[in-house]
Short mmCIF file of C-alpha atoms and ligand atoms in Angstrom, two decimals:
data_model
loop_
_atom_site.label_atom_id
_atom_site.label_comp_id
_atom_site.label_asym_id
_atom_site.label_seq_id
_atom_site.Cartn_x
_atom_site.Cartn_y
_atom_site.Cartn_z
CA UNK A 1 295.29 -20.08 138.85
CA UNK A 2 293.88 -21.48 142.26
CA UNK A 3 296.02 -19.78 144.44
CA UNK A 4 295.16 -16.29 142.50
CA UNK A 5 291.16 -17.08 142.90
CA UNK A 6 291.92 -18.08 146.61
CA UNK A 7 293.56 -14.40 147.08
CA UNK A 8 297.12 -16.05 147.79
CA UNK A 9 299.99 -12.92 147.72
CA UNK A 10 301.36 -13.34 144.00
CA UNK A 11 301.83 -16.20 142.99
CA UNK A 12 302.74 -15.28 140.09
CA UNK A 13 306.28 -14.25 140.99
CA UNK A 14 308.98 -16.26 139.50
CA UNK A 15 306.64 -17.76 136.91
CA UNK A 16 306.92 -17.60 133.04
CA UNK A 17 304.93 -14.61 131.93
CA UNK A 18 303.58 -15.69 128.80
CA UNK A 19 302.48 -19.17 129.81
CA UNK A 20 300.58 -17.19 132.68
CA UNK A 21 298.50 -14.63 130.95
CA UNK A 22 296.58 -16.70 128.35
CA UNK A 23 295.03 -18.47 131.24
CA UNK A 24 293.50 -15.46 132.59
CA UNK A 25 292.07 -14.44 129.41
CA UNK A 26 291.16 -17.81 129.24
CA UNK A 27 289.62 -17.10 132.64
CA UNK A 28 288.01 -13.86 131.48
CA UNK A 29 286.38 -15.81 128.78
CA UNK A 30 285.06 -18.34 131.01
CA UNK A 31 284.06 -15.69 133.50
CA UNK A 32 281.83 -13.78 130.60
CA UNK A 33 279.90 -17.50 129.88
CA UNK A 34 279.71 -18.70 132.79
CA UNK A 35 279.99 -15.65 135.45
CA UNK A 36 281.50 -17.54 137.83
CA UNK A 37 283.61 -15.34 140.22
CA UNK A 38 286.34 -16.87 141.03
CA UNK A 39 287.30 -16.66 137.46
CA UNK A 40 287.27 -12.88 137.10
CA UNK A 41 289.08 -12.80 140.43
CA UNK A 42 291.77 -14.50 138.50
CA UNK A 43 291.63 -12.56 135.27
CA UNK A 44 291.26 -9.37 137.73
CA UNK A 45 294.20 -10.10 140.38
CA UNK A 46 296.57 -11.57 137.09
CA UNK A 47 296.32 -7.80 135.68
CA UNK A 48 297.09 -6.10 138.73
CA UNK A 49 299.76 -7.98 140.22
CA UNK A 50 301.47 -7.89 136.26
CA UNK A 51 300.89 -3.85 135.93
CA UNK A 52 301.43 -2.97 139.33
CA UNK A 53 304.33 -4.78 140.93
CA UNK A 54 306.06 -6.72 137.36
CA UNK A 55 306.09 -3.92 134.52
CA UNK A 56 308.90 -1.68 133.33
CA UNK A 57 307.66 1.62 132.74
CA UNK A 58 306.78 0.83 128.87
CA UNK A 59 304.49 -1.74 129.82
CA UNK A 60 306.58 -4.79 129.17
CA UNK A 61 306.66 -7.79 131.37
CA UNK A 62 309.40 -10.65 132.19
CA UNK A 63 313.07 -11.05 131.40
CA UNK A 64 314.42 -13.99 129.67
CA UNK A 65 310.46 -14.87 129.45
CA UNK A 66 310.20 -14.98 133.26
CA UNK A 67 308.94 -12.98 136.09
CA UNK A 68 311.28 -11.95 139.02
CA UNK A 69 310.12 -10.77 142.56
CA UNK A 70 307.52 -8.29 142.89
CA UNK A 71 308.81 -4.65 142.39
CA UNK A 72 311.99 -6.08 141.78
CA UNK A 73 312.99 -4.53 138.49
CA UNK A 74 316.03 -2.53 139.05
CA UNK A 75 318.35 -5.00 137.96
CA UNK A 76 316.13 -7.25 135.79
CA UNK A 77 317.42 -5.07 132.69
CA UNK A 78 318.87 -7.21 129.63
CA UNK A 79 318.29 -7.44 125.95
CA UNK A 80 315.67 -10.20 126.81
CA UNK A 81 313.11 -8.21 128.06
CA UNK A 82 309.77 -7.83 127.56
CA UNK A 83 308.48 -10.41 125.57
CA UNK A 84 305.98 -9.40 122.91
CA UNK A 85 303.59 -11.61 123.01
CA UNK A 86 303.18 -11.01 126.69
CA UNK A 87 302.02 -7.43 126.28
CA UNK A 88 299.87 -8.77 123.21
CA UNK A 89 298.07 -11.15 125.43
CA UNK A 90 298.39 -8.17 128.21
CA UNK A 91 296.20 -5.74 125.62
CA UNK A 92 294.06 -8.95 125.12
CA UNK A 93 293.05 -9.03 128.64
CA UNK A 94 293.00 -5.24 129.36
CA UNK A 95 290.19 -5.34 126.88
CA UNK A 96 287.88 -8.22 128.88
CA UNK A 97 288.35 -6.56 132.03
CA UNK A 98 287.39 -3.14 130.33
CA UNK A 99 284.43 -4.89 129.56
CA UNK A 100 283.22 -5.73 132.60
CA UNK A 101 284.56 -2.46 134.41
CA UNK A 102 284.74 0.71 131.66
CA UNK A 103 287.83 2.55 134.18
CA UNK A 104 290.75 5.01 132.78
CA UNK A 105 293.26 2.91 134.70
CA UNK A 106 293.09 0.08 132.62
CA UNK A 107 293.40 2.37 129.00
CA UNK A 108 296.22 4.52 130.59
CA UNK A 109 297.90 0.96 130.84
CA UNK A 110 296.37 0.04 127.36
CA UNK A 111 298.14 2.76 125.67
CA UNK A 112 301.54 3.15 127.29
CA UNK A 113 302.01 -0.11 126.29
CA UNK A 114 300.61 -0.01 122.66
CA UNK A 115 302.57 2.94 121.96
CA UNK A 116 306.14 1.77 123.49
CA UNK A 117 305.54 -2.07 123.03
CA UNK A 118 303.39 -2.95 120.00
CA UNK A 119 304.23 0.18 118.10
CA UNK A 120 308.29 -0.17 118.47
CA UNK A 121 307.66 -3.98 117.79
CA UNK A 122 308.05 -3.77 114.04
CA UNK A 123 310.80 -2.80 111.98
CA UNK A 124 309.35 0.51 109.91
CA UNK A 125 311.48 -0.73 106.63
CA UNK A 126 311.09 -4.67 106.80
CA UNK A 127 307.82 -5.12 108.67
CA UNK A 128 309.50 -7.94 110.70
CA UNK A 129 308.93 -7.83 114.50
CA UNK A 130 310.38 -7.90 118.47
CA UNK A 131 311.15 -11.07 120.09
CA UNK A 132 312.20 -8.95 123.08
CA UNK A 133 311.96 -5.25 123.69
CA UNK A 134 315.82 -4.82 125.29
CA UNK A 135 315.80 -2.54 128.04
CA UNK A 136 318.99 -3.01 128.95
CA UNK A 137 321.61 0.52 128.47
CA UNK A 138 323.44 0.12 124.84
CA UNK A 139 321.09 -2.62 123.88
CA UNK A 140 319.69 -2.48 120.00
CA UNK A 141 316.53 -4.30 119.02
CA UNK A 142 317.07 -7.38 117.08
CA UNK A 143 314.37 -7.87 114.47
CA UNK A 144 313.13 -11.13 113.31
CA UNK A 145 314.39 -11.74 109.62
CA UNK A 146 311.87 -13.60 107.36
CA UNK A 147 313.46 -17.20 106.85
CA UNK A 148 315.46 -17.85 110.09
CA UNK A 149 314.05 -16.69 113.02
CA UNK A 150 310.36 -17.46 113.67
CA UNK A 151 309.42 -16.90 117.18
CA UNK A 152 305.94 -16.92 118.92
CA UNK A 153 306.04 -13.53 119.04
CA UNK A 154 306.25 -13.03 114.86
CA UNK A 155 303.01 -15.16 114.96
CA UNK A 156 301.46 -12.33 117.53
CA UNK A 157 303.57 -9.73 116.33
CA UNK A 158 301.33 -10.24 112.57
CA UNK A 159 298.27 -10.01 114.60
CA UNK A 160 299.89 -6.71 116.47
CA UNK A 161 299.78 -4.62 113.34
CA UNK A 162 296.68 -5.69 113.00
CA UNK A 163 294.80 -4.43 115.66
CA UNK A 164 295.05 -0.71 116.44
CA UNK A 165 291.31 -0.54 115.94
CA UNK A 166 290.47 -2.34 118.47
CA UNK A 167 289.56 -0.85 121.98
CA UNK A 168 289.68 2.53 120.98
CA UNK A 169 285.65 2.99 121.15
CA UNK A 170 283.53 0.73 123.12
CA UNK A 171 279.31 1.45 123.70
CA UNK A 172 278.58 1.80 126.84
CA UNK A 173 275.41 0.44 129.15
CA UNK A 174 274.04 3.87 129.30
CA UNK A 175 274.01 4.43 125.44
CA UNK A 176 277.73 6.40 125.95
CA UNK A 177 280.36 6.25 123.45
CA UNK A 178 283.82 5.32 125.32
CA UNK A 179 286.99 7.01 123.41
CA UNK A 180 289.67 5.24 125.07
CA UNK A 181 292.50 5.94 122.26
CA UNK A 182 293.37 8.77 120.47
CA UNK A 183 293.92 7.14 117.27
CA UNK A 184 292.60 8.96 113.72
CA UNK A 185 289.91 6.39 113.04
CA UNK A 186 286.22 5.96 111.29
CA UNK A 187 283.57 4.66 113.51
CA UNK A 188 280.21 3.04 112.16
CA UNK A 189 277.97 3.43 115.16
CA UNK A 190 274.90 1.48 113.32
CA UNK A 191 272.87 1.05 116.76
CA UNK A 192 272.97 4.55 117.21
CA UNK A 193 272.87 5.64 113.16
CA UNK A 194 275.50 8.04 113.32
CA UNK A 195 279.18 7.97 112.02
CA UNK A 196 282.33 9.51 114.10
CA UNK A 197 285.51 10.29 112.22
CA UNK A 198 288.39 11.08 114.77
CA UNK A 199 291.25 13.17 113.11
CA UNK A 200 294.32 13.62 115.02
CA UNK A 201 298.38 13.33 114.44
CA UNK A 202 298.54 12.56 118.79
CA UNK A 203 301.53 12.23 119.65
CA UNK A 204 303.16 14.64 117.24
CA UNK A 205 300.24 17.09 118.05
CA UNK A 206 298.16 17.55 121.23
CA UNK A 207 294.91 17.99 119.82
CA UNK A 208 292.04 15.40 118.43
CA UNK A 209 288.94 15.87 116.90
CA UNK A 210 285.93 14.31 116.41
CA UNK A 211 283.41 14.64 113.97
CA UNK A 212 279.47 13.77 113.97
CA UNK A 213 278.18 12.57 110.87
CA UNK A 214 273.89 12.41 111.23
CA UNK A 215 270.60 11.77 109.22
CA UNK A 216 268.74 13.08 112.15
CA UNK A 217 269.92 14.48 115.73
CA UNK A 218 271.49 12.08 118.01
CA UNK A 219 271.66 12.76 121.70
CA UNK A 220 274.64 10.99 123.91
CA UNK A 221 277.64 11.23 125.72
CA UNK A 222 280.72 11.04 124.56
CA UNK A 223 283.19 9.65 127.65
CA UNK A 224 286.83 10.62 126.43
CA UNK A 225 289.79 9.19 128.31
CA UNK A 226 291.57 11.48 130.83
CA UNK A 227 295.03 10.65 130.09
CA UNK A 228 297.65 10.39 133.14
CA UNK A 229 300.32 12.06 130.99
CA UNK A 230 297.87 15.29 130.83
CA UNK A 231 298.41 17.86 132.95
CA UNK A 232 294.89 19.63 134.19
CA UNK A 233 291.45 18.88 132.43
CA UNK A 234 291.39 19.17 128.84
CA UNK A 235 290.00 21.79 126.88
CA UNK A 236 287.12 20.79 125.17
CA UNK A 237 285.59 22.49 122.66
CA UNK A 238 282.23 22.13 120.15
CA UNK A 239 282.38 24.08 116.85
CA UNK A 240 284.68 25.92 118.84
CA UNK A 241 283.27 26.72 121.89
CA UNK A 242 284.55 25.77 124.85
CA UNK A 243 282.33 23.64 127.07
CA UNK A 244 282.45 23.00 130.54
CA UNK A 245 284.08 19.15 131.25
CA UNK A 246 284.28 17.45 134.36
CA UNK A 247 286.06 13.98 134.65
CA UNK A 248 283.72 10.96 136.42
CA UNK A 249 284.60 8.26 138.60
CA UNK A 250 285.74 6.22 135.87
CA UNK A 251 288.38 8.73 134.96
CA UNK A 252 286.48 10.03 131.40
CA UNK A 253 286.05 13.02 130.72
CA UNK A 254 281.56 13.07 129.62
CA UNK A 255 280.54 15.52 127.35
CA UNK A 256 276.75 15.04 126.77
CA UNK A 257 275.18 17.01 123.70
CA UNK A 258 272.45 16.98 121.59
CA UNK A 259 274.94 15.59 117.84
CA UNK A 260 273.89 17.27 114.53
CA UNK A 261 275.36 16.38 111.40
CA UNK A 262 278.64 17.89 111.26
CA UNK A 263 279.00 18.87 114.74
CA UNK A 264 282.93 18.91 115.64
CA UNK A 265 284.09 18.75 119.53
CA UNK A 266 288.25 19.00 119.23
CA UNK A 267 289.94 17.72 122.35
CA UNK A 268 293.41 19.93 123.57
CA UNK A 269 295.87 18.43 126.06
CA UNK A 270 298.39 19.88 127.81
CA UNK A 271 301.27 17.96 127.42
CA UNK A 272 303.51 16.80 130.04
CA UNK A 273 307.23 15.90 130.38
CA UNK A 274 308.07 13.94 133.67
CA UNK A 275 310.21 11.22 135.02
CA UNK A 276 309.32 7.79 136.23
CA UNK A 277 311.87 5.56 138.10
CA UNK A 278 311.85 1.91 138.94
CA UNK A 279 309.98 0.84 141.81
CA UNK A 280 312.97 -0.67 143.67
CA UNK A 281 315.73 2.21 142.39
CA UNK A 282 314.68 5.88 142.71
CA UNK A 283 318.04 7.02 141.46
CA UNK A 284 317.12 4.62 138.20
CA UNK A 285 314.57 6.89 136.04
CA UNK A 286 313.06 6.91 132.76
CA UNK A 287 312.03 10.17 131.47
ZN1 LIG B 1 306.48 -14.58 122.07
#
């Protein structure tokens, strides 16, 4: 942890993941008590050096547990990859730093790797979960069984299924309601004495709505994410007009509006194939 607060060039590399990434949101923690900086330069500089220079293009982390070089991932493909509990305690952090710093970046991260990690962590017809996510070619996922195998990552992995309401909506300083995930969900906004039901089938369907349930008129802004796998703006409509929407520094798309009870904005993306390859390989891509 010292040589991340002191700004020292990853030191992370070569070091097991999941050992690693508890102490920065044990860092995080102690940064939100205590505010002292070089603790959120740790939590901060843990999550970019992981995302940016140490994650496969689901999200994942580490292979056999460990991390390699930095951007070295070509050939760090095996059926021990991507622990679970690393992108658990990943999500974990995500959230503290979100926090601190409301910014697209960190939910484009969020859900790439809740939808290709956490999601494809459990076995649909045993609930049992992923040690590792395999990444290597011809590699099947071996699923924890419910007497002999008992890893770390089944005690995360019951927490996992747990938590897909968390982080989708956040308040923010200015009174804004954050909609980081696109995830059919009811939200009791007591503070602001309205109710929010988000309908939506995403990622079968490109399309989510939202829908405003009021005693009295409630004026705020909803800040919906601008997802990087959207191509263009998009379309927003409320009770089915369209309404102008501009994305803001953060990356969110704010659509301010005066709420009355059953107001509906819908949300349309355009959906976007394209191909990502590995940092180190260009001829290696996942599409
Ligand atoms: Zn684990």
């Amino acid at each position: 942890m010292k040589p991340l607060a002191e700004g020292k060039p990853d030191p992370l590399a070569g070091k097991h993941s999941n050992t690693n990434i508890p102490k920065a949101i044990g860092s995080a923690r102690q940064y939100t008590l205590t505010a002292n900086q070089s603790d959120a330069v740790i939590a901060q500089r843990t999550w970019d050096i992981l995302v940016n220079h140490h994650s496969y293009v689901t999200g994942g982390n580490g292979n056999y547990e460990y991390l390699g070089q930095p951007g070295k991932l070509n050939d760090a493909l095996s059926d021990n990859t991507a622990e679970s509990c690393c992108i658990y305690n990943m999500l974990k952090l995500t959230g503290h730093l979100f926090a601190w710093k409301p910014s697209a970046s960190l939910m484009n991260y969020f859900e790439r790797a809740l939808y290709n990690d956490i999601l494809a962590s459990q076995n649909p017809k045993t609930a049992m979960m992923l040690y590792f996510e395999p990444l290597r070619m011809g590699a099947k996922k071996q699923f924890s069984d419910s007497l002999h195998s008992f890893t770390c990552c089944v005690g995360s992995g019951m927490e996992n299924h747990t938590k897909y309401t968390e982080n989708i909506y956040f308040e923010g300083a200015d009174g804004s309601l954050y909609v980081n995930l696109f995830i059919p969900s009811e939200l009791n906004w007591r503070s602001k004495g309205v109710s929010i039901t988000q309908n939506t089938s995403y990622p079968e369907s490109n399309t989510t709505s939202f829908t405003v349930t009021t005693q009295k008129p409630a004026t705020f802004s909803f800040k919906l994410r601008q997802p990087w796998w959207a191509k263009g703006i998009p379309v927003v409509k409320i009770n089915g007009q369209t309404v102008n929407s501009t994305t803001n520094d953060e990356g969110y798309i704010v659509v301010a509006n005066k709420w009355r009870n059953n107001d509906k904005m819908e949300l349309s993306f355009e959906m976007n194939l394209y191909a990502e390859a590995m940092p180190d390989n260009a001829n290696r891509v996942i599409a």
